[in-house]
Amino acid sequence: MTIIYLGILAAVLALVLWALVTSKKPSFQATAAMVIVPLLLRLLLIK
Amino acid sequence: MSQEFFIFVVMVGVFAAGTFALKWPVAVSMLLASVAGALAGGFGVPIRHLVEGTFGYVDTILTIATAMIFMNAFKDSGGLEALSAATIRRFHKIPGLLLVLLTFVVMFPGMITGSSSASVLTAGAVVAPMFAALGIPGVEAAALIAMAGILGMIAPPVNIPAMIIGGGIDMPYVGFEIPLLLLTVPLAVFSAFYFGYRFVKKTDISAVVRTLDTKTLDQYGGFRLFSPVLIVLILMVLDKALPKIFNLGMPLIFVLSTIPAYFTGKRFNILNSAKTAIEQALPVLGILVGVGMFIQIMTLTGVRGFIVVNALSVPPALLYLAIAISIPLFGAVSSFGASSVLGVPFLLALLGRDQIITAASLSLIAALGDFMPPTALSAIFAAQVVGLDGYGKTLKKLVIPSLILIVWALVFIIFSKQIRTLY
């Protein structure tokens, strides 16, 4: 179940990254960057 | 002035300056307010605490993200549009009931995702043209969609503010379904009549039905189009009824239900649909990250304890007034933040009441935060989907229903024990 959870997490993280790089609004990019931090750390099982 | 109060003023001041004066995103303003609070408290820039705070709502973020992906896929498959069309076609001879059912359609995504924005941006966007066709003016339609959004957010099965408040006193999110239905359904019926009935009764709905686009509904059939929603509901029930066998969790349930949505209706690009969903959800996800940091720094600096102590020492006569005013006001930061920072201490101050009904009622009041500027997510998005320039007029229309909502929630708190005996 952990692998499935991490798979969903990776997919959401990839979508947020995609939204970040395709957006031209700095405010949107800043929000996306904030969301990426916990998702990435959780994916790497750091926290 | 105590140091904690000073830090709190600094945090709120920086947040307000960031969002009101500088027009920064709410999430970024929260991050900076958290840094300012830590600096004022003599903790420097505590990166570890800021990152720790972002983890407060990771599971909620995942649930909202996957739920938005599901709702967007359901919408792109034509399911949501067909659901509204089927409702109008079936109930057009009873305008009052039709209006109520369309309000429930708007509420539905919020019930599934726990986010008012999800309701407004998906079902609200689909139902808005139908409200216009039924003769409801833009401002009233936006107000009804905004109200349905927050009621959907509070209605079961997923109510994040109630989960946050319950989590604060180690109370599991169990047994909330009936109280939440009792709290939200009558308000939804009232809102539908309050905002729309006087317009709908003057409209020739038969003419609306004749011009209704039912192509998708006729082509694929209701059962096939709505089957992804049925799968969500079945998996949710199985998850609760047989937790030892299923135990899927909300994110996996939404992922499993998104896949069939690709085959049940109109074909769409599933990747683009998912990306759009994430783009729509991102402001809310960012707020959750920001709220996590904000609360972590409030806890670190003692501000949270200061608020709890003050909430507990409010005289009983003023307690309800404090609940009615402070929780919606704190919603300017976030309704989730209000649930965490104020909902928990107020629940502790009301330990003599039925805890489930009280927590459910506090979550309803906290949801009003989504009408509170500058965030005002529900009202802003509702005005956008209806096509209004600003959201000021929408907010004015929401004042009286919001006051009624607060009174309704307080009645539930005061008579919680008596209400508990009814079911």
Short mmCIF file of C-alpha atoms in Angstrom, two decimals:
data_model
loop_
_atom_site.label_atom_id
_atom_site.label_comp_id
_atom_site.label_asym_id
_atom_site.label_seq_id
_atom_site.Cartn_x
_atom_site.Cartn_y
_atom_site.Cartn_z
CA MET A 1 0.00 0.00 0.00
CA THR A 2 2.93 2.34 0.71
CA ILE A 3 4.17 1.94 -2.87
CA ILE A 4 0.70 2.80 -4.25
CA TYR A 5 0.54 5.84 -1.95
CA LEU A 6 3.98 6.98 -3.09
CA GLY A 7 2.95 6.41 -6.72
CA ILE A 8 -0.08 8.70 -6.30
CA LEU A 9 2.14 11.21 -4.51
CA ALA A 10 4.68 11.10 -7.38
CA ALA A 11 1.91 11.65 -9.95
CA VAL A 12 0.54 14.66 -8.06
CA LEU A 13 4.07 16.02 -7.63
CA ALA A 14 4.74 15.64 -11.36
CA LEU A 15 1.51 17.51 -12.18
CA VAL A 16 2.40 20.34 -9.79
CA LEU A 17 5.89 20.55 -11.36
CA TRP A 18 4.31 20.60 -14.83
CA ALA A 19 1.94 23.39 -13.76
CA LEU A 20 4.91 25.32 -12.31
CA VAL A 21 7.11 25.17 -15.42
CA THR A 22 4.29 25.98 -17.85
CA SER A 23 2.94 28.92 -15.83
CA LYS A 24 4.16 32.43 -16.58
CA LYS A 25 2.74 33.99 -13.40
CA PRO A 26 5.41 34.38 -10.66
CA SER A 27 2.73 34.31 -7.93
CA PHE A 28 1.41 30.98 -9.20
CA GLN A 29 4.96 29.61 -9.48
CA ALA A 30 5.71 30.66 -5.89
CA THR A 31 2.59 28.87 -4.64
CA ALA A 32 3.47 25.76 -6.66
CA ALA A 33 7.02 25.79 -5.25
CA MET A 34 5.62 25.89 -1.70
CA VAL A 35 3.39 22.88 -2.43
CA ILE A 36 6.28 20.94 -3.96
CA VAL A 37 8.41 21.06 -0.77
CA PRO A 38 6.34 18.69 1.44
CA LEU A 39 5.36 16.45 -1.50
CA LEU A 40 9.00 15.96 -2.55
CA LEU A 41 10.23 15.34 1.00
CA ARG A 42 7.43 12.84 1.62
CA LEU A 43 8.20 11.08 -1.68
CA LEU A 44 11.83 10.76 -0.65
CA LEU A 45 10.59 9.43 2.72
CA ILE A 46 12.61 12.14 4.47
CA LYS A 47 9.62 13.02 6.63
CA MET B 1 1.05 44.03 25.81
CA SER B 2 2.27 40.46 26.27
CA GLN B 3 4.98 39.16 23.96
CA GLU B 4 2.65 36.52 22.49
CA PHE B 5 0.05 39.15 21.63
CA PHE B 6 2.75 41.30 20.02
CA ILE B 7 3.93 38.36 17.89
CA PHE B 8 0.34 37.60 16.90
CA VAL B 9 -0.18 41.23 15.82
CA VAL B 10 3.06 41.10 13.78
CA MET B 11 1.99 37.87 12.05
CA VAL B 12 -1.50 39.11 11.24
CA GLY B 13 -0.11 42.50 10.18
CA VAL B 14 2.42 41.01 7.76
CA PHE B 15 -0.21 38.65 6.38
CA ALA B 16 -2.72 41.48 5.87
CA ALA B 17 -0.09 43.74 4.28
CA GLY B 18 1.00 40.95 1.93
CA THR B 19 -2.48 40.01 0.75
CA PHE B 20 -4.29 43.39 0.89
CA ALA B 21 -1.60 45.97 0.08
CA LEU B 22 0.92 44.02 -1.96
CA LYS B 23 -1.59 41.57 -3.54
CA TRP B 24 0.71 38.59 -2.97
CA PRO B 25 -0.76 35.08 -3.08
CA VAL B 26 -2.27 34.07 0.26
CA ALA B 27 0.17 31.16 0.61
CA VAL B 28 3.21 33.42 0.14
CA SER B 29 1.80 35.99 2.59
CA MET B 30 1.38 33.21 5.15
CA LEU B 31 4.96 32.09 4.65
CA LEU B 32 6.24 35.63 5.19
CA ALA B 33 3.92 36.16 8.18
CA SER B 34 5.34 32.96 9.68
CA VAL B 35 8.92 34.16 9.14
CA ALA B 36 8.03 37.56 10.65
CA GLY B 37 6.45 35.84 13.68
CA ALA B 38 9.52 33.69 14.22
CA LEU B 39 11.81 36.72 13.95
CA ALA B 40 9.65 38.70 16.39
CA GLY B 41 9.77 35.76 18.80
CA GLY B 42 13.58 35.64 18.65
CA PHE B 43 13.78 32.34 16.76
CA GLY B 44 15.47 33.73 13.64
CA VAL B 45 14.33 32.01 10.45
CA PRO B 46 13.56 28.48 11.67
CA ILE B 47 13.70 26.54 8.39
CA ARG B 48 13.13 23.23 10.18
CA HIS B 49 9.91 24.47 11.77
CA LEU B 50 8.68 26.03 8.54
CA VAL B 51 9.22 22.77 6.65
CA GLU B 52 7.73 20.78 9.55
CA GLY B 53 4.63 22.97 9.32
CA THR B 54 4.14 22.20 5.63
CA PHE B 55 3.57 18.56 6.56
CA GLY B 56 0.52 19.36 8.67
CA TYR B 57 -1.86 18.89 5.77
CA VAL B 58 0.02 16.63 3.33
CA ASP B 59 -2.69 13.95 3.43
CA THR B 60 -5.39 16.60 2.97
CA ILE B 61 -3.44 18.05 0.03
CA LEU B 62 -3.28 14.62 -1.57
CA THR B 63 -7.01 14.07 -1.04
CA ILE B 64 -7.96 17.45 -2.53
CA ALA B 65 -5.57 17.02 -5.48
CA THR B 66 -6.87 13.56 -6.41
CA ALA B 67 -10.49 14.60 -5.80
CA MET B 68 -10.05 17.57 -8.12
CA ILE B 69 -8.53 15.30 -10.77
CA PHE B 70 -11.55 13.00 -10.43
CA MET B 71 -14.06 15.88 -10.59
CA ASN B 72 -12.38 17.38 -13.65
CA ALA B 73 -12.33 14.00 -15.41
CA PHE B 74 -16.02 13.52 -14.56
CA LYS B 75 -16.74 17.01 -15.88
CA ASP B 76 -14.70 16.52 -19.08
CA SER B 77 -16.45 13.20 -19.74
CA GLY B 78 -19.72 15.14 -19.84
CA GLY B 79 -20.99 13.55 -16.63
CA LEU B 80 -21.46 16.74 -14.64
CA GLU B 81 -23.23 18.53 -17.49
CA ALA B 82 -25.45 15.47 -18.03
CA LEU B 83 -26.25 15.32 -14.32
CA SER B 84 -27.55 18.90 -14.40
CA ALA B 85 -29.44 18.29 -17.68
CA ALA B 86 -31.02 15.10 -16.31
CA THR B 87 -32.07 16.96 -13.15
CA ILE B 88 -33.72 19.77 -15.14
CA ARG B 89 -35.44 17.34 -17.54
CA ARG B 90 -36.76 15.16 -14.74
CA PHE B 91 -37.87 17.87 -12.30
CA HIS B 92 -38.71 20.89 -14.45
CA LYS B 93 -42.39 20.77 -13.49
CA ILE B 94 -41.51 21.38 -9.82
CA PRO B 95 -39.34 24.56 -9.88
CA GLY B 96 -38.68 24.62 -6.13
CA LEU B 97 -37.46 21.02 -6.07
CA LEU B 98 -35.44 21.60 -9.27
CA LEU B 99 -33.64 24.54 -7.69
CA VAL B 100 -32.87 22.55 -4.54
CA LEU B 101 -31.56 19.60 -6.58
CA LEU B 102 -29.33 21.86 -8.69
CA THR B 103 -27.99 23.30 -5.42
CA PHE B 104 -27.18 19.74 -4.32
CA VAL B 105 -25.41 19.19 -7.66
CA VAL B 106 -23.20 22.22 -6.89
CA MET B 107 -22.57 20.88 -3.38
CA PHE B 108 -21.58 17.42 -4.59
CA PRO B 109 -17.89 18.02 -5.49
CA GLY B 110 -17.38 19.78 -2.14
CA MET B 111 -18.90 16.81 -0.33
CA ILE B 112 -16.45 14.50 -2.07
CA THR B 113 -13.34 16.69 -1.89
CA GLY B 114 -13.93 18.72 1.28
CA SER B 115 -13.12 21.88 -0.69
CA SER B 116 -15.57 24.66 -1.52
CA SER B 117 -13.37 25.69 -4.45
CA ALA B 118 -13.83 22.25 -6.00
CA SER B 119 -17.61 22.71 -5.86
CA VAL B 120 -17.58 26.18 -7.30
CA LEU B 121 -15.02 25.58 -10.03
CA THR B 122 -16.44 22.30 -11.32
CA ALA B 123 -20.18 21.89 -10.66
CA GLY B 124 -20.64 25.63 -10.11
CA ALA B 125 -19.22 26.34 -13.56
CA VAL B 126 -21.54 23.75 -15.12
CA VAL B 127 -24.69 24.84 -13.29
CA ALA B 128 -24.09 28.63 -13.67
CA PRO B 129 -25.45 28.79 -17.27
CA MET B 130 -28.47 26.74 -16.15
CA PHE B 131 -29.18 29.18 -13.33
CA ALA B 132 -28.99 31.97 -15.94
CA ALA B 133 -31.40 30.07 -18.20
CA LEU B 134 -33.76 29.65 -15.24
CA GLY B 135 -33.84 33.46 -14.90
CA ILE B 136 -31.59 33.89 -11.85
CA PRO B 137 -29.50 37.12 -12.13
CA GLY B 138 -25.71 36.82 -12.00
CA VAL B 139 -25.17 38.17 -8.47
CA GLU B 140 -27.83 35.90 -6.94
CA ALA B 141 -26.53 32.91 -8.94
CA ALA B 142 -22.96 33.59 -7.74
CA ALA B 143 -24.16 33.92 -4.14
CA LEU B 144 -26.10 30.64 -4.37
CA ILE B 145 -23.10 28.84 -5.91
CA ALA B 146 -20.78 30.27 -3.23
CA MET B 147 -23.14 29.21 -0.44
CA ALA B 148 -23.59 25.74 -1.99
CA GLY B 149 -19.79 25.53 -2.18
CA ILE B 150 -19.26 26.01 1.54
CA LEU B 151 -22.23 23.80 2.44
CA GLY B 152 -20.79 21.09 0.19
CA MET B 153 -17.45 21.49 1.94
CA ILE B 154 -19.14 20.85 5.31
CA ALA B 155 -21.61 18.15 4.22
CA PRO B 156 -20.49 14.52 4.61
CA PRO B 157 -18.63 12.34 3.78
CA VAL B 158 -15.51 14.60 3.76
CA ASN B 159 -15.40 17.60 6.11
CA ILE B 160 -11.83 18.78 6.57
CA PRO B 161 -12.54 21.51 9.21
CA ALA B 162 -14.32 18.89 11.37
CA MET B 163 -11.38 16.52 10.91
CA ILE B 164 -8.97 19.30 11.97
CA ILE B 165 -11.07 20.30 15.01
CA GLY B 166 -11.57 16.65 16.05
CA GLY B 167 -7.87 15.94 15.52
CA GLY B 168 -7.06 18.70 18.02
CA ILE B 169 -8.64 16.73 20.85
CA ASP B 170 -7.87 13.24 19.50
CA MET B 171 -11.51 12.68 18.49
CA PRO B 172 -11.80 10.38 15.45
CA TYR B 173 -13.86 11.53 12.46
CA VAL B 174 -16.60 8.99 13.14
CA GLY B 175 -20.33 9.57 13.61
CA PHE B 176 -20.37 12.99 11.94
CA GLU B 177 -22.60 12.04 8.98
CA ILE B 178 -26.04 12.68 10.52
CA PRO B 179 -25.15 15.91 12.37
CA LEU B 180 -23.50 17.29 9.24
CA LEU B 181 -26.53 16.42 7.12
CA LEU B 182 -28.85 18.01 9.70
CA LEU B 183 -26.68 21.13 9.65
CA THR B 184 -26.24 21.52 5.90
CA VAL B 185 -29.32 20.17 4.10
CA PRO B 186 -31.85 22.63 5.61
CA LEU B 187 -29.47 25.52 4.89
CA ALA B 188 -29.05 24.34 1.30
CA VAL B 189 -32.83 24.20 0.84
CA PHE B 190 -33.18 27.64 2.43
CA SER B 191 -30.41 29.12 0.24
CA ALA B 192 -31.93 27.71 -2.94
CA PHE B 193 -35.30 29.32 -2.14
CA TYR B 194 -33.78 32.53 -0.74
CA PHE B 195 -31.60 33.27 -3.76
CA GLY B 196 -33.47 31.72 -6.65
CA TYR B 197 -37.11 30.79 -6.18
CA ARG B 198 -38.60 34.23 -6.83
CA PHE B 199 -36.88 34.30 -10.23
CA VAL B 200 -37.40 30.67 -11.20
CA LYS B 201 -41.16 30.73 -10.57
CA LYS B 202 -41.51 33.53 -13.15
CA THR B 203 -39.53 31.64 -15.82
CA ASP B 204 -41.07 29.36 -18.43
CA ILE B 205 -39.02 26.26 -17.61
CA SER B 206 -40.60 24.25 -20.44
CA ALA B 207 -38.82 26.60 -22.85
CA VAL B 208 -35.56 25.97 -20.96
CA VAL B 209 -36.07 22.20 -21.29
CA ARG B 210 -36.66 22.54 -25.05
CA THR B 211 -33.31 24.33 -25.48
CA LEU B 212 -31.47 22.02 -23.07
CA ASP B 213 -28.39 20.31 -24.54
CA THR B 214 -28.94 16.64 -23.69
CA LYS B 215 -26.81 15.23 -26.49
CA THR B 216 -24.23 13.63 -24.18
CA LEU B 217 -26.90 12.30 -21.84
CA ASP B 218 -28.87 10.74 -24.71
CA GLN B 219 -25.76 9.33 -26.39
CA TYR B 220 -24.22 7.56 -23.41
CA GLY B 221 -27.11 7.17 -20.97
CA GLY B 222 -27.27 8.27 -17.36
CA PHE B 223 -26.07 5.03 -15.75
CA ARG B 224 -22.93 4.87 -17.87
CA LEU B 225 -22.11 8.57 -17.46
CA PHE B 226 -22.69 8.61 -13.71
CA SER B 227 -20.94 5.27 -13.02
CA PRO B 228 -17.62 6.92 -11.89
CA VAL B 229 -19.56 8.65 -9.10
CA LEU B 230 -21.23 5.35 -8.20
CA ILE B 231 -17.79 3.73 -8.01
CA VAL B 232 -16.59 6.49 -5.63
CA LEU B 233 -19.64 6.01 -3.42
CA ILE B 234 -19.35 2.20 -3.40
CA LEU B 235 -15.63 2.30 -2.59
CA MET B 236 -16.23 4.88 0.17
CA VAL B 237 -18.91 2.67 1.74
CA LEU B 238 -16.74 -0.46 1.45
CA ASP B 239 -13.79 1.46 2.92
CA LYS B 240 -15.85 2.32 5.98
CA ALA B 241 -17.80 -0.96 6.26
CA LEU B 242 -14.89 -3.35 5.67
CA PRO B 243 -11.75 -1.41 6.68
CA LYS B 244 -9.69 -4.57 7.24
CA ILE B 245 -10.25 -5.77 3.66
CA PHE B 246 -10.32 -2.50 1.69
CA ASN B 247 -8.65 0.33 3.63
CA LEU B 248 -7.96 2.13 0.35
CA GLY B 249 -7.94 5.72 1.58
CA MET B 250 -9.51 8.66 -0.23
CA PRO B 251 -6.67 9.39 -2.71
CA LEU B 252 -6.66 5.82 -4.07
CA ILE B 253 -10.48 5.78 -4.26
CA PHE B 254 -10.42 8.92 -6.42
CA VAL B 255 -7.63 7.54 -8.63
CA LEU B 256 -9.53 4.25 -9.13
CA SER B 257 -12.69 6.19 -10.03
CA THR B 258 -10.93 8.58 -12.40
CA ILE B 259 -9.81 5.79 -14.74
CA PRO B 260 -13.37 4.67 -15.69
CA ALA B 261 -14.38 8.32 -16.27
CA TYR B 262 -12.13 8.19 -19.34
CA PHE B 263 -14.26 5.43 -20.89
CA THR B 264 -17.80 6.28 -19.76
CA GLY B 265 -18.48 9.44 -21.76
CA LYS B 266 -16.90 11.92 -24.14
CA ARG B 267 -13.23 11.28 -24.88
CA PHE B 268 -10.80 13.80 -23.40
CA ASN B 269 -7.07 14.21 -22.82
CA ILE B 270 -6.67 12.77 -19.34
CA LEU B 271 -3.27 14.41 -18.75
CA ASN B 272 -4.48 17.88 -19.69
CA SER B 273 -7.60 17.33 -17.58
CA ALA B 274 -5.45 16.35 -14.58
CA LYS B 275 -3.14 19.33 -15.10
CA THR B 276 -6.09 21.74 -15.26
CA ALA B 277 -7.44 20.19 -12.05
CA ILE B 278 -4.11 20.73 -10.28
CA GLU B 279 -3.91 24.33 -11.56
CA GLN B 280 -7.39 25.00 -10.16
CA ALA B 281 -6.58 23.31 -6.86
CA LEU B 282 -3.14 24.87 -6.40
CA PRO B 283 -4.25 28.08 -4.59
CA VAL B 284 -6.08 25.93 -2.02
CA LEU B 285 -3.15 23.50 -1.72
CA GLY B 286 -0.81 26.47 -1.24
CA ILE B 287 -3.05 27.87 1.50
CA LEU B 288 -2.93 24.51 3.30
CA VAL B 289 0.89 24.56 3.16
CA GLY B 290 0.87 28.17 4.38
CA VAL B 291 -1.61 27.44 7.18
CA GLY B 292 0.63 24.57 8.31
CA MET B 293 3.63 26.92 8.58
CA PHE B 294 1.54 29.66 10.22
CA ILE B 295 0.24 27.32 12.90
CA GLN B 296 3.65 25.74 13.47
CA ILE B 297 5.18 29.18 14.15
CA MET B 298 2.20 30.16 16.32
CA THR B 299 2.85 27.01 18.36
CA LEU B 300 6.61 27.61 18.48
CA THR B 301 6.26 31.19 19.72
CA GLY B 302 3.49 30.49 22.24
CA VAL B 303 0.86 32.44 20.32
CA ARG B 304 -1.34 29.38 19.94
CA GLY B 305 -1.29 28.71 23.67
CA PHE B 306 -2.07 32.38 24.27
CA ILE B 307 -5.17 32.10 22.04
CA VAL B 308 -6.26 28.84 23.69
CA VAL B 309 -5.95 30.27 27.21
CA ASN B 310 -7.89 33.37 26.21
CA ALA B 311 -10.60 31.31 24.51
CA LEU B 312 -10.99 29.13 27.59
CA SER B 313 -11.24 32.14 29.88
CA VAL B 314 -14.01 33.86 27.91
CA PRO B 315 -17.09 34.27 30.19
CA PRO B 316 -19.86 31.79 29.23
CA ALA B 317 -22.20 34.64 28.26
CA LEU B 318 -19.68 35.90 25.72
CA LEU B 319 -18.50 32.51 24.50
CA TYR B 320 -21.11 32.17 21.75
CA LEU B 321 -20.54 35.74 20.64
CA ALA B 322 -16.81 35.08 20.50
CA ILE B 323 -17.41 31.93 18.41
CA ALA B 324 -19.76 33.77 16.05
CA ILE B 325 -17.34 36.64 15.45
CA SER B 326 -13.79 35.34 15.82
CA ILE B 327 -13.99 32.09 13.81
CA PRO B 328 -15.39 33.65 10.59
CA LEU B 329 -12.99 36.61 10.99
CA PHE B 330 -9.98 34.31 11.33
CA GLY B 331 -11.26 32.70 8.13
CA ALA B 332 -9.63 35.65 6.36
CA VAL B 333 -6.44 33.65 6.92
CA SER B 334 -8.12 30.36 6.04
CA SER B 335 -11.16 28.38 7.16
CA PHE B 336 -8.81 25.47 7.84
CA GLY B 337 -6.58 27.74 9.93
CA ALA B 338 -9.62 29.01 11.86
CA SER B 339 -10.63 25.42 12.57
CA SER B 340 -7.22 24.60 13.93
CA VAL B 341 -6.37 27.77 15.85
CA LEU B 342 -9.85 28.67 17.21
CA GLY B 343 -12.04 25.61 16.60
CA VAL B 344 -10.05 23.37 18.94
CA PRO B 345 -9.97 25.76 21.97
CA PHE B 346 -13.66 26.56 21.56
CA LEU B 347 -14.46 22.84 21.47
CA LEU B 348 -12.47 22.45 24.69
CA ALA B 349 -14.43 25.35 26.21
CA LEU B 350 -17.66 23.50 25.31
CA LEU B 351 -16.75 20.13 26.80
CA GLY B 352 -20.15 19.91 28.50
CA ARG B 353 -21.90 19.72 25.11
CA ASP B 354 -22.15 16.77 22.74
CA GLN B 355 -18.69 16.83 21.22
CA ILE B 356 -19.53 15.48 17.77
CA ILE B 357 -22.43 17.89 17.17
CA THR B 358 -20.42 20.78 18.62
CA ALA B 359 -17.39 20.05 16.43
CA ALA B 360 -19.66 19.71 13.38
CA SER B 361 -21.31 23.07 14.19
CA LEU B 362 -17.97 24.81 14.72
CA SER B 363 -16.81 23.44 11.35
CA LEU B 364 -19.90 24.99 9.73
CA ILE B 365 -19.07 28.40 11.22
CA ALA B 366 -15.41 27.98 10.20
CA ALA B 367 -16.51 27.37 6.61
CA LEU B 368 -17.78 30.96 6.51
CA GLY B 369 -14.11 31.92 6.34
CA ASP B 370 -14.35 31.14 2.63
CA PHE B 371 -16.50 34.30 2.30
CA MET B 372 -14.06 36.47 4.25
CA PRO B 373 -11.83 38.82 2.23
CA PRO B 374 -9.05 38.80 1.16
CA THR B 375 -9.03 35.02 0.59
CA ALA B 376 -12.85 34.67 0.12
CA LEU B 377 -12.16 31.68 -2.12
CA SER B 378 -15.75 30.55 -2.53
CA ALA B 379 -17.13 34.03 -3.30
CA ILE B 380 -14.27 34.99 -5.66
CA PHE B 381 -14.50 31.79 -7.70
CA ALA B 382 -18.32 31.91 -7.76
CA ALA B 383 -18.27 35.46 -9.13
CA GLN B 384 -15.71 34.31 -11.73
CA VAL B 385 -17.71 31.30 -12.98
CA VAL B 386 -20.84 33.44 -13.33
CA GLY B 387 -18.86 36.10 -15.22
CA LEU B 388 -19.04 39.00 -12.75
CA ASP B 389 -16.26 41.59 -12.62
CA GLY B 390 -15.83 41.73 -8.85
CA TYR B 391 -17.14 39.77 -5.88
CA GLY B 392 -18.28 42.69 -3.67
CA LYS B 393 -21.95 42.47 -4.66
CA THR B 394 -21.90 38.71 -4.20
CA LEU B 395 -20.54 39.15 -0.66
CA LYS B 396 -23.29 41.66 0.19
CA LYS B 397 -25.94 39.14 -0.90
CA LEU B 398 -24.33 36.54 1.36
CA VAL B 399 -24.54 38.59 4.58
CA ILE B 400 -28.07 37.56 5.68
CA PRO B 401 -27.72 33.84 4.83
CA SER B 402 -24.35 33.85 6.63
CA LEU B 403 -25.96 35.30 9.79
CA ILE B 404 -28.68 32.66 9.57
CA LEU B 405 -25.99 30.00 9.16
CA ILE B 406 -24.22 31.22 12.32
CA VAL B 407 -27.48 31.22 14.33
CA TRP B 408 -28.32 27.73 13.01
CA ALA B 409 -24.90 26.42 14.07
CA LEU B 410 -25.16 28.05 17.51
CA VAL B 411 -28.63 26.52 18.03
CA PHE B 412 -27.07 23.12 17.30
CA ILE B 413 -24.31 23.77 19.85
CA ILE B 414 -26.71 25.00 22.56
CA PHE B 415 -29.15 22.10 22.05
CA SER B 416 -26.53 19.51 21.08
CA LYS B 417 -27.55 17.02 23.77
CA GLN B 418 -31.23 17.24 22.85
CA ILE B 419 -30.42 16.90 19.13
CA ARG B 420 -28.27 13.86 19.92
CA THR B 421 -31.33 12.08 21.37
CA LEU B 422 -33.22 12.55 18.08
CA TYR B 423 -31.11 10.01 16.14
#
